[in-house]
PDB file of C-alpha atoms in Angstrom:
ATOM      1  CA  UNK H   1     118.652 101.192 145.688  1.00  0.00           C
ATOM      2  CA  UNK H   2     116.492  98.520 144.064  1.00  0.00           C
ATOM      3  CA  UNK H   3     117.757  97.734 140.587  1.00  0.00           C
ATOM      4  CA  UNK H   4     114.447  98.433 138.828  1.00  0.00           C
ATOM      5  CA  UNK H   5     114.036 101.755 140.641  1.00  0.00           C
ATOM      6  CA  UNK H   6     117.668 102.677 139.913  1.00  0.00           C
ATOM      7  CA  UNK H   7     117.201 102.123 136.175  1.00  0.00           C
ATOM      8  CA  UNK H   8     114.154 104.399 136.094  1.00  0.00           C
ATOM      9  CA  UNK H   9     115.734 107.173 138.160  1.00  0.00           C
ATOM     10  CA  UNK H  10     118.952 106.997 136.150  1.00  0.00           C
ATOM     11  CA  UNK H  11     116.982 107.378 132.914  1.00  0.00           C
ATOM     12  CA  UNK H  12     117.678 103.911 131.505  1.00  0.00           C
ATOM     13  CA  UNK H  13     113.983 102.967 131.607  1.00  0.00           C
ATOM     14  CA  UNK H  14     110.738 104.917 131.388  1.00  0.00           C
ATOM     15  CA  UNK H  15     108.832 102.724 133.843  1.00  0.00           C
ATOM     16  CA  UNK H  16     109.584 100.052 136.419  1.00  0.00           C
ATOM     17  CA  UNK H  17     107.961  97.407 134.239  1.00  0.00           C
ATOM     18  CA  UNK H  18     110.311  98.376 131.412  1.00  0.00           C
ATOM     19  CA  UNK H  19     113.232  98.290 133.857  1.00  0.00           C
ATOM     20  CA  UNK H  20     112.253  94.785 134.906  1.00  0.00           C
ATOM     21  CA  UNK H  21     112.291  93.628 131.285  1.00  0.00           C
ATOM     22  CA  UNK H  22     115.754  95.144 130.888  1.00  0.00           C
ATOM     23  CA  UNK H  23     116.903  93.240 133.973  1.00  0.00           C
ATOM     24  CA  UNK H  24     115.502  90.019 132.536  1.00  0.00           C
ATOM     25  CA  UNK H  25     117.455  90.716 129.326  1.00  0.00           C
ATOM     26  CA  UNK H  26     120.641  91.411 131.268  1.00  0.00           C
ATOM     27  CA  UNK H  27     121.938  94.328 133.350  1.00  0.00           C
ATOM     28  CA  UNK H  28     125.284  94.674 135.102  1.00  0.00           C
ATOM     29  CA  UNK H  29     126.938  97.406 137.162  1.00  0.00           C
ATOM     30  CA  UNK H  30     130.242  98.522 138.654  1.00  0.00           C
ATOM     31  CA  UNK H  31     131.391 101.398 140.851  1.00  0.00           C
ATOM     32  CA  UNK H  32     134.890 101.915 139.390  1.00  0.00           C
ATOM     33  CA  UNK H  33     135.980 102.095 135.715  1.00  0.00           C
ATOM     34  CA  UNK H  34     138.263  99.046 135.946  1.00  0.00           C
ATOM     35  CA  UNK H  35     136.263  97.093 138.518  1.00  0.00           C
ATOM     36  CA  UNK H  36     134.632  93.809 137.487  1.00  0.00           C
ATOM     37  CA  UNK H  37     130.981  93.939 136.464  1.00  0.00           C
ATOM     38  CA  UNK H  38     128.296  92.642 138.838  1.00  0.00           C
ATOM     39  CA  UNK H  39     125.293  90.980 137.216  1.00  0.00           C
ATOM     40  CA  UNK H  40     121.815  91.977 138.425  1.00  0.00           C
ATOM     41  CA  UNK H  41     120.028  88.725 139.201  1.00  0.00           C
ATOM     42  CA  UNK H  42     116.621  90.063 140.221  1.00  0.00           C
ATOM     43  CA  UNK H  43     114.623  93.279 140.337  1.00  0.00           C
ATOM     44  CA  UNK H  44     115.220  93.794 144.047  1.00  0.00           C
ATOM     45  CA  UNK H  45     119.021  93.560 143.858  1.00  0.00           C
ATOM     46  CA  UNK H  46     120.823  96.623 145.166  1.00  0.00           C
ATOM     47  CA  UNK H  47     122.729  98.962 142.849  1.00  0.00           C
ATOM     48  CA  UNK H  48     124.861 101.548 144.680  1.00  0.00           C
ATOM     49  CA  UNK H  49     124.280 105.226 144.008  1.00  0.00           C
ATOM     50  CA  UNK H  50     126.508 106.547 141.236  1.00  0.00           C
ATOM     51  CA  UNK H  51     127.235 103.104 139.810  1.00  0.00           C
ATOM     52  CA  UNK H  52     127.958 102.673 136.101  1.00  0.00           C
ATOM     53  CA  UNK H  53     125.325 100.493 134.430  1.00  0.00           C
ATOM     54  CA  UNK H  54     125.561  98.422 131.271  1.00  0.00           C
ATOM     55  CA  UNK H  55     122.505  97.069 129.465  1.00  0.00           C
ATOM     56  CA  UNK H  56     123.230  93.769 127.736  1.00  0.00           C
ATOM     57  CA  UNK H  57     120.139  94.184 125.539  1.00  0.00           C
ATOM     58  CA  UNK H  58     118.935  97.782 125.261  1.00  0.00           C
ATOM     59  CA  UNK H  59     116.158  97.076 122.748  1.00  0.00           C
ATOM     60  CA  UNK H  60     113.552  97.099 125.519  1.00  0.00           C
ATOM     61  CA  UNK H  61     114.512 100.697 126.318  1.00  0.00           C
ATOM     62  CA  UNK H  62     114.239 102.012 122.765  1.00  0.00           C
ATOM     63  CA  UNK H  63     110.663 103.191 123.240  1.00  0.00           C
ATOM     64  CA  UNK H  64     108.498 104.349 126.137  1.00  0.00           C
ATOM     65  CA  UNK H  65     106.879 100.907 126.183  1.00  0.00           C
ATOM     66  CA  UNK H  66     107.316  97.602 124.372  1.00  0.00           C
ATOM     67  CA  UNK H  67     104.368  98.567 122.186  1.00  0.00           C
ATOM     68  CA  UNK H  68     106.855 100.625 120.195  1.00  0.00           C
ATOM     69  CA  UNK H  69     108.723  97.443 119.287  1.00  0.00           C
ATOM     70  CA  UNK H  70     105.485  95.887 118.049  1.00  0.00           C
ATOM     71  CA  UNK H  71     104.708  98.834 115.788  1.00  0.00           C
ATOM     72  CA  UNK H  72     108.304  99.055 114.575  1.00  0.00           C
ATOM     73  CA  UNK H  73     108.107  95.442 113.418  1.00  0.00           C
ATOM     74  CA  UNK H  74     104.725  95.969 111.770  1.00  0.00           C
ATOM     75  CA  UNK H  75     105.894  99.069 109.884  1.00  0.00           C
ATOM     76  CA  UNK H  76     108.846  97.074 108.568  1.00  0.00           C
ATOM     77  CA  UNK H  77     106.640  94.125 107.592  1.00  0.00           C
ATOM     78  CA  UNK H  78     104.207  96.415 105.775  1.00  0.00           C
ATOM     79  CA  UNK H  79     106.958  98.477 104.159  1.00  0.00           C
ATOM     80  CA  UNK H  80     105.350 101.677 105.421  1.00  0.00           C
ATOM     81  CA  UNK H  81     107.102 105.001 105.980  1.00  0.00           C
ATOM     82  CA  UNK H  82     105.563 107.602 108.289  1.00  0.00           C
ATOM     83  CA  UNK H  83     108.151 110.358 107.922  1.00  0.00           C
ATOM     84  CA  UNK H  84     106.424 113.723 107.612  1.00  0.00           C
ATOM     85  CA  UNK H  85     102.933 112.290 108.166  1.00  0.00           C
ATOM     86  CA  UNK H  86     100.173 113.354 110.546  1.00  0.00           C
ATOM     87  CA  UNK H  87      99.220 110.250 112.507  1.00  0.00           C
ATOM     88  CA  UNK H  88      96.378 109.108 114.752  1.00  0.00           C
ATOM     89  CA  UNK H  89      97.226 106.731 117.623  1.00  0.00           C
ATOM     90  CA  UNK H  90      94.135 105.024 119.057  1.00  0.00           C
ATOM     91  CA  UNK H  91      94.596 103.688 122.583  1.00  0.00           C
ATOM     92  CA  UNK H  92      97.641 105.868 123.215  1.00  0.00           C
ATOM     93  CA  UNK H  93      98.169 104.802 126.846  1.00  0.00           C
ATOM     94  CA  UNK H  94     101.783 105.515 127.924  1.00  0.00           C
ATOM     95  CA  UNK H  95     102.772 106.234 124.330  1.00  0.00           C
ATOM     96  CA  UNK H  96     104.744 103.278 122.952  1.00  0.00           C
ATOM     97  CA  UNK H  97     103.209 103.575 119.481  1.00  0.00           C
ATOM     98  CA  UNK H  98     103.455 107.372 119.580  1.00  0.00           C
ATOM     99  CA  UNK H  99     107.137 107.175 120.508  1.00  0.00           C
ATOM    100  CA  UNK H 100     107.796 104.767 117.636  1.00  0.00           C
ATOM    101  CA  UNK H 101     106.043 107.057 115.146  1.00  0.00           C
ATOM    102  CA  UNK H 102     108.009 110.097 116.285  1.00  0.00           C
ATOM    103  CA  UNK H 103     111.319 108.258 116.089  1.00  0.00           C
ATOM    104  CA  UNK H 104     110.323 107.178 112.573  1.00  0.00           C
ATOM    105  CA  UNK H 105     109.907 110.834 111.595  1.00  0.00           C
ATOM    106  CA  UNK H 106     106.167 111.482 111.964  1.00  0.00           C
ATOM    107  CA  UNK H 107     105.341 115.185 111.787  1.00  0.00           C
ATOM    108  CA  UNK H 108     102.564 114.928 114.366  1.00  0.00           C
ATOM    109  CA  UNK H 109     100.777 112.322 116.463  1.00  0.00           C
ATOM    110  CA  UNK H 110      97.337 112.905 117.905  1.00  0.00           C
ATOM    111  CA  UNK H 111      96.556 110.156 120.384  1.00  0.00           C
ATOM    112  CA  UNK H 112      93.290 109.225 122.061  1.00  0.00           C
ATOM    113  CA  UNK H 113      92.678 107.115 125.120  1.00  0.00           C
ATOM    114  CA  UNK H 114      89.673 106.415 127.304  1.00  0.00           C
ATOM    115  CA  UNK H 115      91.893 106.693 130.394  1.00  0.00           C
ATOM    116  CA  UNK H 116      93.594 109.629 132.061  1.00  0.00           C
ATOM    117  CA  UNK H 117      97.137 110.583 133.090  1.00  0.00           C
ATOM    118  CA  UNK H 118      98.843 107.665 131.331  1.00  0.00           C
ATOM    119  CA  UNK H 119     100.934 109.387 128.653  1.00  0.00           C
ATOM    120  CA  UNK H 120     104.624 109.565 129.560  1.00  0.00           C
ATOM    121  CA  UNK H 121     105.878 113.023 130.547  1.00  0.00           C
ATOM    122  CA  UNK H 122     108.483 113.061 127.776  1.00  0.00           C
ATOM    123  CA  UNK H 123     105.721 112.751 125.196  1.00  0.00           C
ATOM    124  CA  UNK H 124     103.370 115.159 126.954  1.00  0.00           C
ATOM    125  CA  UNK H 125     105.980 117.884 126.576  1.00  0.00           C
ATOM    126  CA  UNK H 126     106.695 117.117 122.906  1.00  0.00           C
ATOM    127  CA  UNK H 127     105.085 119.806 120.692  1.00  0.00           C
ATOM    128  CA  UNK H 128     104.439 117.179 118.009  1.00  0.00           C
ATOM    129  CA  UNK H 129     102.116 115.247 120.333  1.00  0.00           C
ATOM    130  CA  UNK H 130      98.519 115.938 121.327  1.00  0.00           C
ATOM    131  CA  UNK H 131      97.130 113.543 123.915  1.00  0.00           C
ATOM    132  CA  UNK H 132      93.336 113.405 124.153  1.00  0.00           C
ATOM    133  CA  UNK H 133      92.123 111.806 127.378  1.00  0.00           C
ATOM    134  CA  UNK H 134      88.755 110.385 128.363  1.00  0.00           C
ATOM    135  CA  UNK H 135      87.633 109.757 124.779  1.00  0.00           C
ATOM    136  CA  UNK H 136      86.178 106.346 123.982  1.00  0.00           C
ATOM    137  CA  UNK H 137      87.194 105.402 120.439  1.00  0.00           C
ATOM    138  CA  UNK H 138      83.972 103.429 120.056  1.00  0.00           C
ATOM    139  CA  UNK H 139      82.007 106.688 120.153  1.00  0.00           C
ATOM    140  CA  UNK H 140      84.629 108.935 118.572  1.00  0.00           C
ATOM    141  CA  UNK H 141      83.627 111.360 115.828  1.00  0.00           C
ATOM    142  CA  UNK H 142      85.530 114.080 114.027  1.00  0.00           C
ATOM    143  CA  UNK H 143      83.732 116.629 116.195  1.00  0.00           C
ATOM    144  CA  UNK H 144      84.494 114.912 119.513  1.00  0.00           C
ATOM    145  CA  UNK H 145      88.129 114.443 118.488  1.00  0.00           C
ATOM    146  CA  UNK H 146      88.520 118.135 117.647  1.00  0.00           C
ATOM    147  CA  UNK H 147      86.885 119.094 120.944  1.00  0.00           C
ATOM    148  CA  UNK H 148      89.177 116.710 122.802  1.00  0.00           C
ATOM    149  CA  UNK H 149      92.197 118.260 121.116  1.00  0.00           C
ATOM    150  CA  UNK H 150      91.028 121.748 122.020  1.00  0.00           C
ATOM    151  CA  UNK H 151      90.580 120.676 125.636  1.00  0.00           C
ATOM    152  CA  UNK H 152      94.065 119.145 125.678  1.00  0.00           C
ATOM    153  CA  UNK H 153      95.665 122.252 124.191  1.00  0.00           C
ATOM    154  CA  UNK H 154      93.759 124.866 126.171  1.00  0.00           C
ATOM    155  CA  UNK H 155      93.721 126.228 129.681  1.00  0.00           C
ATOM    156  CA  UNK H 156      90.982 127.749 131.794  1.00  0.00           C
ATOM    157  CA  UNK H 157      90.916 131.520 131.993  1.00  0.00           C
ATOM    158  CA  UNK H 158      90.687 132.205 135.685  1.00  0.00           C
ATOM    159  CA  UNK H 159      87.737 134.397 136.582  1.00  0.00           C
ATOM    160  CA  UNK H 160      88.441 137.218 138.988  1.00  0.00           C
ATOM    161  CA  UNK H 161      86.721 136.707 142.302  1.00  0.00           C
ATOM    162  CA  UNK H 162      84.110 139.261 143.279  1.00  0.00           C
ATOM    163  CA  UNK H 163      85.157 141.563 146.102  1.00  0.00           C
ATOM    164  CA  UNK H 164      82.662 140.969 148.900  1.00  0.00           C
ATOM    165  CA  UNK H 165      83.484 144.239 150.654  1.00  0.00           C
ATOM    166  CA  UNK H 166      83.061 146.368 147.538  1.00  0.00           C
ATOM    167  CA  UNK H 167      80.272 144.958 145.346  1.00  0.00           C
ATOM    168  CA  UNK H 168      80.707 145.691 141.655  1.00  0.00           C
ATOM    169  CA  UNK H 169      77.975 147.891 140.218  1.00  0.00           C
ATOM    170  CA  UNK H 170      75.028 147.042 142.468  1.00  0.00           C
ATOM    171  CA  UNK H 171      72.884 149.762 140.892  1.00  0.00           C
ATOM    172  CA  UNK H 172      71.576 149.543 137.372  1.00  0.00           C
ATOM    173  CA  UNK H 173      72.790 153.064 136.517  1.00  0.00           C
ATOM    174  CA  UNK H 174      76.330 152.130 137.640  1.00  0.00           C
ATOM    175  CA  UNK H 175      76.352 149.110 135.318  1.00  0.00           C
ATOM    176  CA  UNK H 176      75.593 151.302 132.333  1.00  0.00           C
ATOM    177  CA  UNK H 177      78.372 153.822 132.801  1.00  0.00           C
ATOM    178  CA  UNK H 178      76.031 156.302 134.433  1.00  0.00           C
ATOM    179  CA  UNK H 179      73.708 156.369 131.412  1.00  0.00           C
ATOM    180  CA  UNK H 180      70.056 155.673 132.140  1.00  0.00           C
ATOM    181  CA  UNK H 181      66.797 155.905 130.250  1.00  0.00           C
ATOM    182  CA  UNK H 182      64.643 158.940 130.848  1.00  0.00           C
ATOM    183  CA  UNK H 183      62.111 156.780 132.668  1.00  0.00           C
ATOM    184  CA  UNK H 184      64.753 155.394 135.054  1.00  0.00           C
ATOM    185  CA  UNK H 185      63.405 155.049 138.583  1.00  0.00           C
ATOM    186  CA  UNK H 186      65.933 156.413 141.074  1.00  0.00           C
ATOM    187  CA  UNK H 187      63.745 156.034 144.127  1.00  0.00           C
ATOM    188  CA  UNK H 188      65.108 154.374 147.262  1.00  0.00           C
ATOM    189  CA  UNK H 189      62.811 151.385 146.705  1.00  0.00           C
ATOM    190  CA  UNK H 190      64.176 150.914 143.189  1.00  0.00           C
ATOM    191  CA  UNK H 191      67.742 151.144 144.438  1.00  0.00           C
ATOM    192  CA  UNK H 192      67.001 148.599 147.146  1.00  0.00           C
ATOM    193  CA  UNK H 193      65.534 146.276 144.516  1.00  0.00           C
ATOM    194  CA  UNK H 194      68.700 146.719 142.424  1.00  0.00           C
ATOM    195  CA  UNK H 195      70.810 145.698 145.394  1.00  0.00           C
ATOM    196  CA  UNK H 196      68.690 142.616 146.089  1.00  0.00           C
ATOM    197  CA  UNK H 197      68.873 141.574 142.430  1.00  0.00           C
ATOM    198  CA  UNK H 198      72.625 142.037 142.480  1.00  0.00           C
ATOM    199  CA  UNK H 199      72.951 139.890 145.607  1.00  0.00           C
ATOM    200  CA  UNK H 200      70.844 137.170 143.992  1.00  0.00           C
ATOM    201  CA  UNK H 201      73.083 137.209 140.905  1.00  0.00           C
ATOM    202  CA  UNK H 202      76.162 136.934 143.100  1.00  0.00           C
ATOM    203  CA  UNK H 203      74.656 134.058 145.083  1.00  0.00           C
ATOM    204  CA  UNK H 204      73.732 132.179 141.893  1.00  0.00           C
ATOM    205  CA  UNK H 205      77.245 132.667 140.522  1.00  0.00           C
ATOM    206  CA  UNK H 206      78.830 131.442 143.770  1.00  0.00           C
ATOM    207  CA  UNK H 207      76.583 128.373 143.794  1.00  0.00           C
ATOM    208  CA  UNK H 208      77.472 127.550 140.182  1.00  0.00           C
ATOM    209  CA  UNK H 209      81.164 127.782 141.049  1.00  0.00           C
ATOM    210  CA  UNK H 210      80.698 125.472 144.024  1.00  0.00           C
ATOM    211  CA  UNK H 211      78.665 122.973 141.976  1.00  0.00           C
ATOM    212  CA  UNK H 212      81.097 123.057 139.060  1.00  0.00           C
ATOM    213  CA  UNK H 213      78.337 124.195 136.706  1.00  0.00           C
ATOM    214  CA  UNK H 214      79.643 127.701 136.070  1.00  0.00           C
ATOM    215  CA  UNK H 215      80.505 128.387 132.419  1.00  0.00           C
ATOM    216  CA  UNK H 216      84.228 127.974 131.804  1.00  0.00           C
ATOM    217  CA  UNK H 217      86.131 130.148 129.381  1.00  0.00           C
ATOM    218  CA  UNK H 218      89.200 128.556 127.825  1.00  0.00           C
ATOM    219  CA  UNK H 219      92.032 129.625 125.543  1.00  0.00           C
ATOM    220  CA  UNK H 220      94.911 127.868 123.811  1.00  0.00           C
ATOM    221  CA  UNK H 221      98.033 127.479 125.913  1.00  0.00           C
ATOM    222  CA  UNK H 222     100.924 129.717 124.860  1.00  0.00           C
ATOM    223  CA  UNK H 223     102.812 128.170 121.957  1.00  0.00           C
ATOM    224  CA  UNK H 224      99.952 125.889 120.863  1.00  0.00           C
ATOM    225  CA  UNK H 225      97.964 128.397 118.833  1.00  0.00           C
ATOM    226  CA  UNK H 226      99.209 127.076 115.479  1.00  0.00           C
ATOM    227  CA  UNK H 227      98.941 123.335 116.194  1.00  0.00           C
ATOM    228  CA  UNK H 228      96.899 121.616 113.487  1.00  0.00           C
ATOM    229  CA  UNK H 229      94.033 119.497 114.825  1.00  0.00           C
ATOM    230  CA  UNK H 230      92.283 118.830 111.518  1.00  0.00           C
ATOM    231  CA  UNK H 231      90.558 115.431 112.001  1.00  0.00           C
ATOM    232  CA  UNK H 232      91.897 113.900 108.776  1.00  0.00           C
ATOM    233  CA  UNK H 233      95.055 111.797 109.024  1.00  0.00           C
ATOM    234  CA  UNK H 234      97.745 110.426 106.725  1.00  0.00           C
ATOM    235  CA  UNK H 235      98.229 107.305 108.857  1.00  0.00           C
ATOM    236  CA  UNK H 236      96.132 105.570 111.527  1.00  0.00           C
ATOM    237  CA  UNK H 237      97.338 103.020 114.047  1.00  0.00           C
ATOM    238  CA  UNK H 238      96.355 101.788 117.465  1.00  0.00           C
ATOM    239  CA  UNK H 239      96.438  99.270 120.273  1.00  0.00           C
ATOM    240  CA  UNK H 240      93.165  98.826 122.160  1.00  0.00           C
ATOM    241  CA  UNK H 241      92.211  96.334 124.852  1.00  0.00           C
ATOM    242  CA  UNK H 242      88.986  94.879 126.240  1.00  0.00           C
ATOM    243  CA  UNK H 243      87.081  95.771 123.083  1.00  0.00           C
ATOM    244  CA  UNK H 244      86.826  94.278 119.606  1.00  0.00           C
ATOM    245  CA  UNK H 245      88.334  96.145 116.679  1.00  0.00           C
ATOM    246  CA  UNK H 246      85.049  95.594 114.859  1.00  0.00           C
ATOM    247  CA  UNK H 247      83.569  98.238 117.173  1.00  0.00           C
ATOM    248  CA  UNK H 248      86.418 100.691 116.563  1.00  0.00           C
ATOM    249  CA  UNK H 249      87.086 100.478 112.823  1.00  0.00           C
ATOM    250  CA  UNK H 250      83.814 102.167 111.734  1.00  0.00           C
ATOM    251  CA  UNK H 251      84.820 105.296 113.675  1.00  0.00           C
ATOM    252  CA  UNK H 252      88.304 105.417 112.140  1.00  0.00           C
ATOM    253  CA  UNK H 253      87.437 105.383 108.439  1.00  0.00           C
ATOM    254  CA  UNK H 254      85.972 108.939 108.372  1.00  0.00           C
ATOM    255  CA  UNK H 255      89.210 110.204 109.937  1.00  0.00           C
ATOM    256  CA  UNK H 256      91.442 108.738 107.209  1.00  0.00           C
ATOM    257  CA  UNK H 257      92.592 110.787 104.255  1.00  0.00           C
ATOM    258  CA  UNK H 258      92.320 109.418 100.699  1.00  0.00           C
ATOM    259  CA  UNK H 259      94.488 106.304 100.373  1.00  0.00           C
ATOM    260  CA  UNK H 260      95.694 106.605 103.962  1.00  0.00           C
ATOM    261  CA  UNK H 261      97.056 103.365 105.454  1.00  0.00           C
ATOM    262  CA  UNK H 262      95.767 101.832 108.671  1.00  0.00           C
ATOM    263  CA  UNK H 263      97.881  99.490 110.807  1.00  0.00           C
ATOM    264  CA  UNK H 264      96.041  98.194 113.874  1.00  0.00           C
ATOM    265  CA  UNK H 265      97.173  95.679 116.468  1.00  0.00           C
ATOM    266  CA  UNK H 266      94.820  92.693 116.691  1.00  0.00           C
ATOM    267  CA  UNK H 267      94.500  90.921 120.046  1.00  0.00           C
ATOM    268  CA  UNK H 268      92.602  87.644 119.527  1.00  0.00           C
ATOM    269  CA  UNK H 269      91.542  87.375 123.168  1.00  0.00           C
ATOM    270  CA  UNK H 270      89.354  90.462 122.682  1.00  0.00           C
ATOM    271  CA  UNK H 271      87.873  89.285 119.388  1.00  0.00           C
ATOM    272  CA  UNK H 272      86.552  85.921 120.595  1.00  0.00           C
ATOM    273  CA  UNK H 273      83.806  84.738 122.893  1.00  0.00           C
ATOM    274  CA  UNK H 274      84.759  83.948 126.527  1.00  0.00           C
ATOM    275  CA  UNK H 275      84.246  80.229 125.943  1.00  0.00           C
ATOM    276  CA  UNK H 276      86.864  80.242 123.176  1.00  0.00           C
ATOM    277  CA  UNK H 277      89.628  81.587 125.396  1.00  0.00           C
ATOM    278  CA  UNK H 278      91.825  79.217 127.372  1.00  0.00           C
ATOM    279  CA  UNK H 279      93.070  79.310 130.931  1.00  0.00           C
ATOM    280  CA  UNK H 280      94.819  82.524 131.881  1.00  0.00           C
ATOM    281  CA  UNK H 281      93.177  84.387 129.007  1.00  0.00           C
ATOM    282  CA  UNK H 282      95.452  82.738 126.428  1.00  0.00           C
ATOM    283  CA  UNK H 283      94.228  81.785 122.947  1.00  0.00           C
ATOM    284  CA  UNK H 284      95.995  78.551 121.989  1.00  0.00           C
ATOM    285  CA  UNK H 285      93.925  77.042 119.183  1.00  0.00           C
ATOM    286  CA  UNK H 286      95.438  78.068 115.794  1.00  0.00           C
ATOM    287  CA  UNK H 287      92.023  77.659 114.167  1.00  0.00           C
ATOM    288  CA  UNK H 288      90.785  80.559 116.264  1.00  0.00           C
ATOM    289  CA  UNK H 289      93.465  82.845 114.829  1.00  0.00           C
ATOM    290  CA  UNK H 290      92.039  82.188 111.373  1.00  0.00           C
ATOM    291  CA  UNK H 291      88.549  82.930 112.678  1.00  0.00           C
ATOM    292  CA  UNK H 292      89.716  86.264 114.081  1.00  0.00           C
ATOM    293  CA  UNK H 293      91.436  87.184 110.828  1.00  0.00           C
ATOM    294  CA  UNK H 294      88.315  86.362 108.818  1.00  0.00           C
ATOM    295  CA  UNK H 295      86.170  88.458 111.152  1.00  0.00           C
ATOM    296  CA  UNK H 296      88.483  91.485 110.956  1.00  0.00           C
ATOM    297  CA  UNK H 297      88.773  91.217 107.173  1.00  0.00           C
ATOM    298  CA  UNK H 298      84.983  91.096 106.852  1.00  0.00           C
ATOM    299  CA  UNK H 299      84.605  94.154 109.062  1.00  0.00           C
ATOM    300  CA  UNK H 300      87.189  96.075 107.034  1.00  0.00           C
ATOM    301  CA  UNK H 301      85.342  95.320 103.819  1.00  0.00           C
ATOM    302  CA  UNK H 302      82.043  96.381 105.352  1.00  0.00           C
ATOM    303  CA  UNK H 303      83.358  99.794 106.462  1.00  0.00           C
ATOM    304  CA  UNK H 304      85.214 100.589 103.236  1.00  0.00           C
ATOM    305  CA  UNK H 305      88.740  99.391 103.981  1.00  0.00           C
ATOM    306  CA  UNK H 306      90.830  97.214 101.691  1.00  0.00           C
ATOM    307  CA  UNK H 307      93.041  94.752 103.575  1.00  0.00           C
ATOM    308  CA  UNK H 308      96.499  94.554 102.014  1.00  0.00           C
ATOM    309  CA  UNK H 309      98.351  92.653 104.723  1.00  0.00           C
ATOM    310  CA  UNK H 310      98.080  90.531 107.860  1.00  0.00           C
ATOM    311  CA  UNK H 311     101.246  90.163 109.937  1.00  0.00           C
ATOM    312  CA  UNK H 312     102.390  88.459 113.097  1.00  0.00           C
ATOM    313  CA  UNK H 313     103.441  90.902 115.799  1.00  0.00           C
ATOM    314  CA  UNK H 314     107.215  90.976 116.251  1.00  0.00           C
ATOM    315  CA  UNK H 315     106.754  90.197 119.946  1.00  0.00           C
ATOM    316  CA  UNK H 316     104.019  88.516 121.961  1.00  0.00           C
ATOM    317  CA  UNK H 317     101.605  90.354 124.185  1.00  0.00           C
ATOM    318  CA  UNK H 318     102.586  90.906 127.789  1.00  0.00           C
ATOM    319  CA  UNK H 319     100.317  88.038 128.831  1.00  0.00           C
ATOM    320  CA  UNK H 320     101.912  85.648 126.338  1.00  0.00           C
ATOM    321  CA  UNK H 321      99.159  85.861 123.737  1.00  0.00           C
ATOM    322  CA  UNK H 322     100.025  85.756 120.069  1.00  0.00           C
ATOM    323  CA  UNK H 323      99.097  89.037 118.382  1.00  0.00           C
ATOM    324  CA  UNK H 324      98.758  90.318 114.813  1.00  0.00           C
ATOM    325  CA  UNK H 325      98.564  93.505 112.776  1.00  0.00           C
ATOM    326  CA  UNK H 326      96.010  94.238 110.092  1.00  0.00           C
ATOM    327  CA  UNK H 327      97.179  96.554 107.307  1.00  0.00           C
ATOM    328  CA  UNK H 328      94.443  98.219 105.289  1.00  0.00           C
ATOM    329  CA  UNK H 329      93.859 101.282 103.149  1.00  0.00           C
ATOM    330  CA  UNK H 330      90.809 103.410 102.593  1.00  0.00           C
ATOM    331  CA  UNK H 331      89.062 102.018  99.543  1.00  0.00           C
TER     332      UNK H 331
END
């Protein structure tokens, strides 16, 4: 079996991309306890079924994605503790930041992402995690976040199909438990009209089902009834791409509790104009890093955040770009 696939299926890595980073850091295998180790040279190398595997550097596998390593370094640099806190993770994706927060003792993480079906299964099944999909942080409000949480935690109550061979209560008097007004018309014409009205109602309901416009009744999934989705958080973090933080920060401030810290990843390539970015999407001019920092600091001040720290990310972005974290508190 391919080495990268083997590592995922054996539970050493959450994704093939993570497995490939582990291989780059060093992976070896053997089939017998005293046999010599065989080094994996490339992702496509074969590892026999049942082989024992040794990771020479397991740090890449600590979290669902390498984003967890970035946040871990930023939390250490900022001296922040999240144990027992309710946290908001903006741009949740596969859940690297969420995983880091949980391992650091967070009581709950509500994550939002504009995409769908990205959150790792291990986190989806964690009762401390609520993953809101299809929500653009640029337009996020407390109300839309609560609605997104309700959608994530609820299930559709299946409507019983009408029985075509035995219509339910086609006559008005049947729909009222046999009780009718004294002026009720029980003529054959009136009964025929009742039947036609009933058929029209049924047809309209069937059309709404087919069009997807029928009203949907939902309820909380079993075991989620007591999950807190109050849109006020003790800690806010996030990793967003293809959009400037200056468009996201205004939406985050109303969701922060008094004195709550914010720790957001800053990606310079998404804060600058296209002409300022070098070949391959890499920002190489150090002067541009200062420009990005100044812009983010100005935005924070404008929306009511006090910047208390600016840190280099512990690791570079996947594309090789230098990244930063801004640490701010609600003023």
